[in-house]
Short mmCIF file of C-alpha atoms and ligand atoms in Angstrom, two decimals:
data_model
loop_
_atom_site.label_atom_id
_atom_site.label_comp_id
_atom_site.label_asym_id
_atom_site.label_seq_id
_atom_site.Cartn_x
_atom_site.Cartn_y
_atom_site.Cartn_z
CA MET A 1 -83.60 61.45 -3.88
CA MET A 2 -83.68 64.83 -5.10
CA GLY A 3 -82.06 65.75 -8.20
CA HIS A 4 -79.31 67.60 -7.13
CA PHE A 5 -77.59 64.72 -5.77
CA ARG A 6 -77.15 63.20 -8.98
CA ILE A 7 -75.06 65.31 -10.48
CA ILE A 8 -72.14 64.91 -8.21
CA VAL A 9 -72.15 61.21 -8.95
CA LEU A 10 -72.01 62.54 -12.51
CA SER A 11 -69.25 65.07 -11.67
CA LEU A 12 -67.23 62.27 -10.09
CA VAL A 13 -67.59 59.91 -12.60
CA ILE A 14 -66.92 62.14 -15.44
CA MET A 15 -63.88 63.10 -13.53
CA ALA A 16 -62.91 59.83 -13.26
CA SER A 17 -63.36 59.33 -16.91
CA ILE A 18 -61.60 62.28 -18.08
CA GLN A 19 -58.57 60.82 -15.88
CA VAL A 20 -58.79 57.18 -17.57
CA LEU A 21 -59.53 59.11 -21.00
CA GLY A 22 -56.36 61.24 -20.61
CA SER A 23 -54.13 58.33 -19.74
CA ALA A 24 -55.43 56.08 -22.36
CA GLU A 25 -53.97 58.35 -24.84
CA GLY A 26 -50.36 57.18 -23.64
CA HIS A 27 -48.86 60.06 -22.41
CA LYS A 28 -49.32 62.45 -19.43
CA THR A 29 -52.58 64.36 -19.14
CA ALA A 30 -52.19 67.62 -19.58
CA VAL A 31 -54.35 68.78 -16.59
CA PRO A 32 -52.44 68.77 -13.32
CA ALA A 33 -55.30 68.71 -11.06
CA ILE A 34 -58.81 68.81 -11.50
CA PHE A 35 -61.18 70.39 -8.94
CA VAL A 36 -64.73 69.42 -8.75
CA PHE A 37 -67.67 71.85 -7.45
CA GLY A 38 -70.51 70.21 -7.69
CA ASP A 39 -73.87 71.97 -6.77
CA GLY A 40 -72.68 73.31 -3.71
CA MET A 41 -71.98 69.91 -2.08
CA LEU A 42 -68.48 68.74 -2.65
CA ASP A 43 -66.02 69.08 -0.07
CA VAL A 44 -63.05 70.52 -2.09
CA GLY A 45 -60.78 70.74 0.64
CA ASN A 46 -60.37 66.88 1.08
CA ASN A 47 -61.43 64.83 -1.44
CA ASN A 48 -60.92 66.94 -4.58
CA TYR A 49 -57.69 67.68 -5.13
CA LEU A 50 -55.50 65.39 -6.91
CA PRO A 51 -51.74 66.05 -6.82
CA SER A 52 -49.75 67.41 -9.45
CA ASP A 53 -48.75 63.55 -10.74
CA ALA A 54 -52.05 62.75 -11.49
CA PRO A 55 -53.59 60.83 -12.97
CA GLN A 56 -54.62 58.79 -10.42
CA ALA A 57 -57.70 56.19 -10.01
CA ASP A 58 -57.63 55.79 -6.31
CA TYR A 59 -60.48 58.53 -5.59
CA PRO A 60 -63.06 56.67 -3.37
CA TYR A 61 -65.47 57.33 -5.83
CA TYR A 62 -63.98 55.80 -8.71
CA GLY A 63 -65.19 52.54 -9.94
CA ILE A 64 -68.69 53.06 -8.94
CA ASP A 65 -70.22 49.67 -9.94
CA PHE A 66 -72.79 47.41 -9.28
CA PRO A 67 -71.82 44.28 -9.34
CA GLY A 68 -74.83 41.70 -9.33
CA SER A 69 -73.86 40.47 -5.63
CA GLU A 70 -73.74 44.31 -4.31
CA PRO A 71 -76.85 45.88 -5.05
CA THR A 72 -76.46 48.79 -2.51
CA GLY A 73 -73.20 49.37 -4.60
CA ARG A 74 -71.78 53.16 -3.93
CA PHE A 75 -74.96 54.94 -4.51
CA SER A 76 -76.46 54.29 -1.14
CA ASN A 77 -73.44 55.42 0.37
CA GLY A 78 -73.32 58.40 -1.93
CA TYR A 79 -76.53 59.25 -0.28
CA ASN A 80 -74.86 59.58 2.97
CA MET A 81 -71.78 61.52 1.20
CA ALA A 82 -73.98 63.59 -0.34
CA ASP A 83 -76.07 64.46 2.72
CA PHE A 84 -73.26 65.04 4.47
CA ILE A 85 -71.77 67.30 2.09
CA ALA A 86 -74.66 69.28 1.40
CA THR A 87 -74.46 70.78 4.70
CA ILE A 88 -71.62 72.81 2.94
CA PRO A 89 -73.01 75.70 1.07
CA PHE A 90 -70.85 76.77 -2.10
CA LYS A 91 -69.44 79.76 -0.31
CA TYR A 92 -67.98 77.43 2.20
CA GLN A 93 -66.51 75.42 -0.85
CA VAL A 94 -65.13 78.33 -2.32
CA LYS A 95 -63.51 79.29 1.19
CA ASN A 96 -62.15 75.58 1.57
CA PHE A 97 -60.75 76.15 -1.61
CA ASN A 98 -59.10 79.41 -0.63
CA ASP A 99 -57.73 77.67 2.49
CA THR A 100 -56.47 74.81 0.22
CA VAL A 101 -54.63 77.36 -1.93
CA SER A 102 -53.05 79.02 0.95
CA GLN A 103 -51.56 75.56 2.23
CA MET A 104 -50.31 74.90 -1.25
CA GLU A 105 -48.66 78.26 -1.82
CA ALA A 106 -46.85 77.74 1.38
CA ASN A 107 -45.85 74.12 -0.23
CA LEU A 108 -44.99 75.15 -3.68
CA GLY A 109 -44.35 78.77 -3.73
CA HIS A 110 -46.36 81.61 -5.51
CA GLN A 111 -45.26 80.95 -9.26
CA LYS A 112 -45.53 77.25 -8.97
CA LEU A 113 -49.17 77.21 -7.62
CA SER A 114 -50.29 79.91 -10.24
CA LYS A 115 -48.96 77.73 -13.16
CA LEU A 116 -50.41 74.73 -11.54
CA LEU A 117 -53.85 76.33 -10.95
CA ALA A 118 -53.82 77.87 -14.34
CA LYS A 119 -53.74 74.70 -16.05
CA SER A 120 -56.32 72.70 -13.63
CA LEU A 121 -59.55 72.03 -14.58
CA PHE A 122 -62.13 73.13 -12.62
CA LEU A 123 -65.40 70.98 -13.07
CA ILE A 124 -68.37 72.77 -11.84
CA SER A 125 -72.06 72.01 -11.72
CA ILE A 126 -74.60 74.31 -10.09
CA GLY A 127 -78.12 75.13 -10.28
CA ASN A 128 -79.67 71.66 -10.18
CA MET A 129 -79.98 71.88 -6.43
CA ASP A 130 -81.77 75.42 -6.39
CA LEU A 131 -84.31 74.34 -9.17
CA SER A 132 -85.01 71.03 -8.02
CA VAL A 133 -85.12 71.43 -4.44
CA ASN A 134 -87.29 74.45 -4.66
CA ILE A 135 -89.51 72.57 -7.29
CA TRP A 136 -89.72 69.48 -4.70
CA ARG A 137 -90.50 71.48 -2.05
CA VAL A 138 -93.45 73.48 -3.84
CA LEU A 139 -94.66 70.01 -5.17
CA ARG A 140 -94.32 67.81 -1.46
CA TYR A 141 -95.25 70.49 0.81
CA SER A 142 -97.10 73.01 -1.54
CA ARG A 143 -94.55 75.55 -0.02
CA LYS A 144 -94.28 78.78 -1.86
CA PRO A 145 -91.35 78.78 -4.15
CA SER A 146 -88.71 80.42 -1.91
CA PRO A 147 -87.07 83.52 -3.43
CA PHE A 148 -85.63 81.98 -6.09
CA ASN A 149 -85.14 83.28 -9.99
CA ILE A 150 -83.04 82.22 -12.66
CA PRO A 151 -81.33 85.68 -12.89
CA ASN A 152 -80.30 85.54 -9.50
CA THR A 153 -78.99 82.03 -9.78
CA LEU A 154 -77.09 83.11 -12.53
CA SER A 155 -75.49 85.96 -11.11
CA SER A 156 -74.13 83.86 -8.23
CA TYR A 157 -72.68 81.49 -10.68
CA LYS A 158 -70.57 84.21 -12.30
CA ALA A 159 -69.87 85.55 -8.75
CA ILE A 160 -68.44 82.37 -7.92
CA ILE A 161 -66.35 82.36 -11.27
CA MET A 162 -65.09 85.23 -10.75
CA GLN A 163 -63.80 84.24 -6.98
CA LEU A 164 -62.30 81.25 -8.54
CA TYR A 165 -60.48 83.17 -11.15
CA GLY A 166 -59.22 85.43 -8.35
CA LEU A 167 -57.80 82.86 -6.78
CA GLY A 168 -56.28 81.34 -9.76
CA ALA A 169 -58.63 79.28 -11.43
CA ARG A 170 -58.75 79.50 -15.72
CA LYS A 171 -60.12 76.71 -17.04
CA PHE A 172 -63.51 75.96 -16.42
CA GLY A 173 -65.42 72.90 -17.53
CA ILE A 174 -69.33 73.63 -16.98
CA ILE A 175 -72.01 70.82 -16.65
CA ASN A 176 -75.54 72.39 -17.36
CA ILE A 177 -78.39 71.10 -16.10
CA GLN A 178 -80.33 67.88 -16.93
CA PRO A 179 -83.85 67.76 -18.15
CA LEU A 180 -85.48 68.17 -14.31
CA GLY A 181 -88.54 67.47 -15.57
CA CYS A 182 -87.74 63.73 -16.81
CA GLN A 183 -86.76 62.64 -13.63
CA PRO A 184 -88.49 59.38 -12.22
CA TRP A 185 -89.53 61.18 -8.95
CA VAL A 186 -90.98 63.60 -11.38
CA ARG A 187 -92.33 61.53 -13.91
CA GLN A 188 -94.11 59.23 -11.05
CA ASN A 189 -96.15 61.99 -9.86
CA LEU A 190 -97.50 62.35 -13.53
CA GLU A 191 -100.36 60.93 -14.12
CA ASN A 192 -99.55 58.31 -16.91
CA ASN A 193 -95.92 58.13 -16.04
CA VAL A 194 -94.69 58.51 -19.46
CA ASN A 195 -94.11 62.04 -20.42
CA CYS A 196 -91.59 64.57 -18.56
CA ASN A 197 -92.96 67.52 -16.81
CA ASP A 198 -92.32 70.51 -19.37
CA SER A 199 -92.23 73.43 -17.15
CA MET A 200 -89.91 71.75 -15.47
CA ASN A 201 -87.75 71.23 -18.37
CA SER A 202 -88.49 74.66 -19.76
CA LEU A 203 -86.81 76.19 -16.39
CA ALA A 204 -83.96 73.98 -16.95
CA ARG A 205 -83.57 75.30 -20.56
CA GLU A 206 -83.88 78.69 -19.53
CA PHE A 207 -81.12 78.30 -16.94
CA ASN A 208 -78.97 76.43 -19.41
CA ASP A 209 -79.44 79.34 -22.10
CA GLY A 210 -78.27 81.88 -19.47
CA LEU A 211 -75.01 79.92 -18.79
CA LYS A 212 -73.63 80.66 -22.79
CA PRO A 213 -73.95 84.42 -22.67
CA LEU A 214 -72.40 84.49 -19.04
CA PHE A 215 -69.70 82.80 -20.14
CA SER A 216 -68.77 84.57 -23.50
CA ASN A 217 -68.95 87.82 -21.33
CA LEU A 218 -66.55 86.29 -18.45
CA SER A 219 -64.01 85.16 -21.01
CA SER A 220 -64.26 88.35 -22.77
CA GLN A 221 -63.93 90.21 -19.38
CA LEU A 222 -61.15 87.89 -17.61
CA SER A 223 -57.96 87.27 -19.44
CA GLY A 224 -56.79 83.72 -19.55
CA LEU A 225 -60.35 82.18 -18.70
CA SER A 226 -61.29 79.55 -21.05
CA TYR A 227 -64.23 77.08 -20.70
CA SER A 228 -66.23 74.38 -21.88
CA ILE A 229 -70.01 73.80 -21.48
CA ALA A 230 -71.11 70.63 -21.33
CA ASP A 231 -74.89 70.20 -22.44
CA PHE A 232 -76.01 67.64 -20.11
CA TYR A 233 -79.37 68.34 -21.17
CA ALA A 234 -78.75 67.71 -24.71
CA PHE A 235 -77.15 64.80 -23.99
CA SER A 236 -79.91 63.13 -21.71
CA ASN A 237 -82.58 64.20 -24.37
CA ALA A 238 -80.25 62.65 -27.24
CA THR A 239 -80.45 59.66 -25.34
CA PHE A 240 -84.17 59.93 -24.49
CA MET A 241 -85.10 60.25 -27.87
CA ASN A 242 -83.39 57.37 -28.96
CA PRO A 243 -82.35 55.15 -25.94
CA ARG A 244 -81.69 51.81 -28.17
CA ALA A 245 -79.02 53.59 -30.29
CA TYR A 246 -77.08 54.50 -27.06
CA GLY A 247 -77.79 50.71 -25.62
CA PHE A 248 -80.45 52.15 -23.33
CA VAL A 249 -83.92 49.72 -22.65
CA ASN A 250 -85.48 52.29 -20.01
CA ILE A 251 -84.64 55.82 -19.85
CA LYS A 252 -87.79 56.46 -17.77
CA SER A 253 -87.80 54.46 -14.47
CA THR A 254 -85.66 53.58 -11.86
CA CYS A 255 -83.50 50.36 -11.94
CA CYS A 256 -83.64 50.23 -7.92
CA ILE A 257 -86.52 51.01 -6.12
CA PRO A 258 -86.12 53.16 -2.77
CA PRO A 259 -85.15 52.62 -0.60
CA CYS A 260 -83.08 50.25 -2.66
CA THR A 261 -81.54 48.49 0.40
CA PRO A 262 -80.89 44.20 0.47
CA GLU A 263 -83.88 43.97 2.76
CA HIS A 264 -86.13 44.91 -0.13
CA GLU A 265 -86.65 44.57 -3.77
CA PRO A 266 -83.26 44.00 -5.54
CA PRO A 267 -82.13 46.57 -8.09
CA CYS A 268 -82.87 45.64 -11.91
CA GLN A 269 -80.35 42.96 -13.51
CA ASN A 270 -79.74 44.82 -16.49
CA ARG A 271 -78.33 48.22 -15.06
CA LYS A 272 -76.06 49.00 -18.00
CA GLN A 273 -79.38 49.31 -19.92
CA TYR A 274 -80.99 51.90 -17.56
CA TRP A 275 -80.58 55.73 -17.65
CA PHE A 276 -81.53 55.92 -14.02
CA TRP A 277 -80.32 54.08 -11.08
CA ASP A 278 -82.55 55.61 -8.69
CA LEU A 279 -85.30 58.45 -8.52
CA SER A 280 -82.76 60.95 -9.81
CA TYR A 281 -79.13 59.24 -9.88
CA THR A 282 -78.02 58.18 -13.18
CA THR A 283 -76.48 54.57 -13.55
CA GLU A 284 -72.69 55.04 -13.96
CA ARG A 285 -73.11 53.42 -17.72
CA ALA A 286 -74.90 57.11 -18.27
CA ALA A 287 -72.42 58.95 -16.69
CA LYS A 288 -69.87 57.45 -18.60
CA LEU A 289 -71.48 58.03 -21.92
CA ALA A 290 -72.11 61.50 -20.80
CA ALA A 291 -68.31 61.74 -19.70
CA SER A 292 -66.99 60.57 -22.63
CA ALA A 293 -69.45 62.60 -25.04
CA PHE A 294 -67.99 65.87 -22.76
CA TYR A 295 -64.37 64.83 -23.13
CA ASP A 296 -64.26 64.22 -26.89
CA GLY A 297 -67.65 63.62 -28.28
CA PRO A 298 -69.88 65.24 -31.06
CA ALA A 299 -69.35 69.11 -30.83
CA ARG A 300 -73.12 69.65 -30.30
CA PHE A 301 -72.38 68.33 -26.75
CA THR A 302 -69.89 71.14 -26.07
CA ALA A 303 -69.20 74.49 -26.54
CA PRO A 304 -67.03 76.61 -27.49
CA VAL A 305 -64.78 73.22 -27.18
CA ASN A 306 -64.74 70.19 -25.71
CA PHE A 307 -62.96 69.17 -22.24
CA LYS A 308 -59.93 67.63 -24.10
CA ARG A 309 -59.26 70.87 -26.02
CA LEU A 310 -59.91 72.93 -23.08
CA ILE A 311 -57.43 70.59 -21.12
CA LYS A 312 -54.86 71.14 -23.52
CA MET A 313 -55.11 74.97 -24.16
CA LYS A 314 -52.43 77.02 -23.27
C1 NAG B 1 -59.00 84.18 0.55
O1 NAG B 1 -58.36 84.47 1.67
C2 NAG B 1 -57.55 85.60 1.67
C3 NAG B 1 -56.93 85.78 3.08
O2 NAG B 1 -56.40 84.40 3.29
C4 NAG B 1 -58.89 86.69 1.74
O3 NAG B 1 -57.97 87.90 1.93
C5 NAG B 1 -59.55 86.51 0.49
O4 NAG B 1 -60.31 87.69 0.32
C6 NAG B 1 -60.09 85.16 0.30
N1 NAG B 1 -60.61 84.90 -0.90
C7 NAG B 1 -61.80 84.31 -1.01
C8 NAG B 1 -62.40 84.18 -2.51
O5 NAG B 1 -62.48 83.92 -0.17
C1 NAG B 2 -94.94 70.32 -13.07
O1 NAG B 2 -94.11 71.00 -12.41
C2 NAG B 2 -94.46 72.07 -11.79
C3 NAG B 2 -93.56 72.83 -10.86
O2 NAG B 2 -92.82 73.65 -11.51
C4 NAG B 2 -95.99 71.97 -11.14
O3 NAG B 2 -96.48 72.91 -10.71
C5 NAG B 2 -96.89 71.14 -12.02
O4 NAG B 2 -97.87 70.67 -11.34
C6 NAG B 2 -96.10 70.09 -12.44
N1 NAG B 2 -97.22 69.28 -13.52
C7 NAG B 2 -97.78 67.88 -13.75
C8 NAG B 2 -98.46 67.72 -14.82
O5 NAG B 2 -97.61 67.28 -12.57
C1 NAG B 3 -73.10 90.41 -21.25
O1 NAG B 3 -72.26 91.43 -21.44
C2 NAG B 3 -72.98 92.66 -22.46
C3 NAG B 3 -72.54 93.69 -22.85
O2 NAG B 3 -71.31 93.99 -22.00
C4 NAG B 3 -74.11 92.83 -21.53
O3 NAG B 3 -75.14 93.75 -22.28
C5 NAG B 3 -75.02 91.49 -21.30
O4 NAG B 3 -76.23 91.79 -20.03
C6 NAG B 3 -74.08 90.60 -20.40
N1 NAG B 3 -75.13 89.37 -20.20
C7 NAG B 3 -74.75 88.66 -19.30
C8 NAG B 3 -75.12 87.22 -19.29
O5 NAG B 3 -73.41 89.00 -18.28
C1 NAG B 4 -85.84 66.66 -27.14
O1 NAG B 4 -85.28 66.99 -28.52
C2 NAG B 4 -86.40 67.17 -29.50
C3 NAG B 4 -85.72 67.38 -30.48
O2 NAG B 4 -84.80 66.70 -31.32
C4 NAG B 4 -87.48 68.02 -28.91
O3 NAG B 4 -88.64 68.03 -29.73
C5 NAG B 4 -87.64 67.74 -27.52
O4 NAG B 4 -88.93 68.63 -27.03
C6 NAG B 4 -86.48 67.73 -26.69
N1 NAG B 4 -87.13 67.39 -25.17
C7 NAG B 4 -86.92 67.79 -24.02
C8 NAG B 4 -87.13 66.98 -22.67
O5 NAG B 4 -86.33 68.86 -24.05
#
């Protein structure tokens, strides 16, 4: 329901797509493992470590699909999973990862492990949660904004990257945050249900604008660190500005009306033409398009390099 869950699914589909895109090139992917840290919600101890002879496509979230006969699909399950994982704050993810690293070190030895980690891709998206949850609380419950601000969120981001670097991570794929004010749950609160909430979008932009200097500083301070910032905001906006060019007929409302279960109204038939699956998750197709744009799409969606280049960097 809230915006922050969505990015998890996006990350996972991106991950799946990178694997697929990588293997489709007819040679082994250059990346031995992909670790996903999504909005403080992914359990990196279990599901997110792919062994060194990747690519693998048997990750439980691969192939999220919505065949007409199974309208609940993965996303309902996704809610439970996200709910469950959302109990794990980000700092514990780093801790879990640290534990995983210790185990791997015991198995592989220090040098092999360092090599493996340095070549691995760390796919990260945080910020959606802090921003969306806080805004949502204010809107729904008229709560005062919690002590949240963008500089603080950015400096936690920085601290997390430095910790992961300390543990051996070198390549970071960063997905910035979406136009928060264009999610259906936000639009449906607006009078005409047509426009986006500009103040929410400008929060998202402010946060995203902070990521670039943050990472360029980090890469000048931490030797061997490389990164790609994927502009999910710009990609979403490009689609919103010209939906038909991307094959969408609806970028505003949800395909599946909550609670989105078989006892209720079935989801839209033309799911491939919808950007939003429900009030804030994207459809699989939207996520796949974003993933391929970030992997090796037009330069305007990634900076300073795309994920493909990042993965191949020494
Ligand atoms: C990882 O664990 C080691 C001990 O096993 C500890 O010294 C180190 O501070 C931990 N690092 C992080 C980032 O949690
Ligand atoms: C847009 O979102 C903000 C919260 O950031 C809220 O205060 C404002 O009322 C919303 N605007 C509209 C038109 O709903
Ligand atoms: C980047 O580094 C410069 C110079 O060291 C500093 O002035 C600036 O505040 C830093 N910016 C960020 C976002 O860390
Ligand atoms: C999307 O981009 C256009 C410029 O191409 C801009 O005018 C518009 O405000 C952007 N929309 C959002 C939601 O940022």
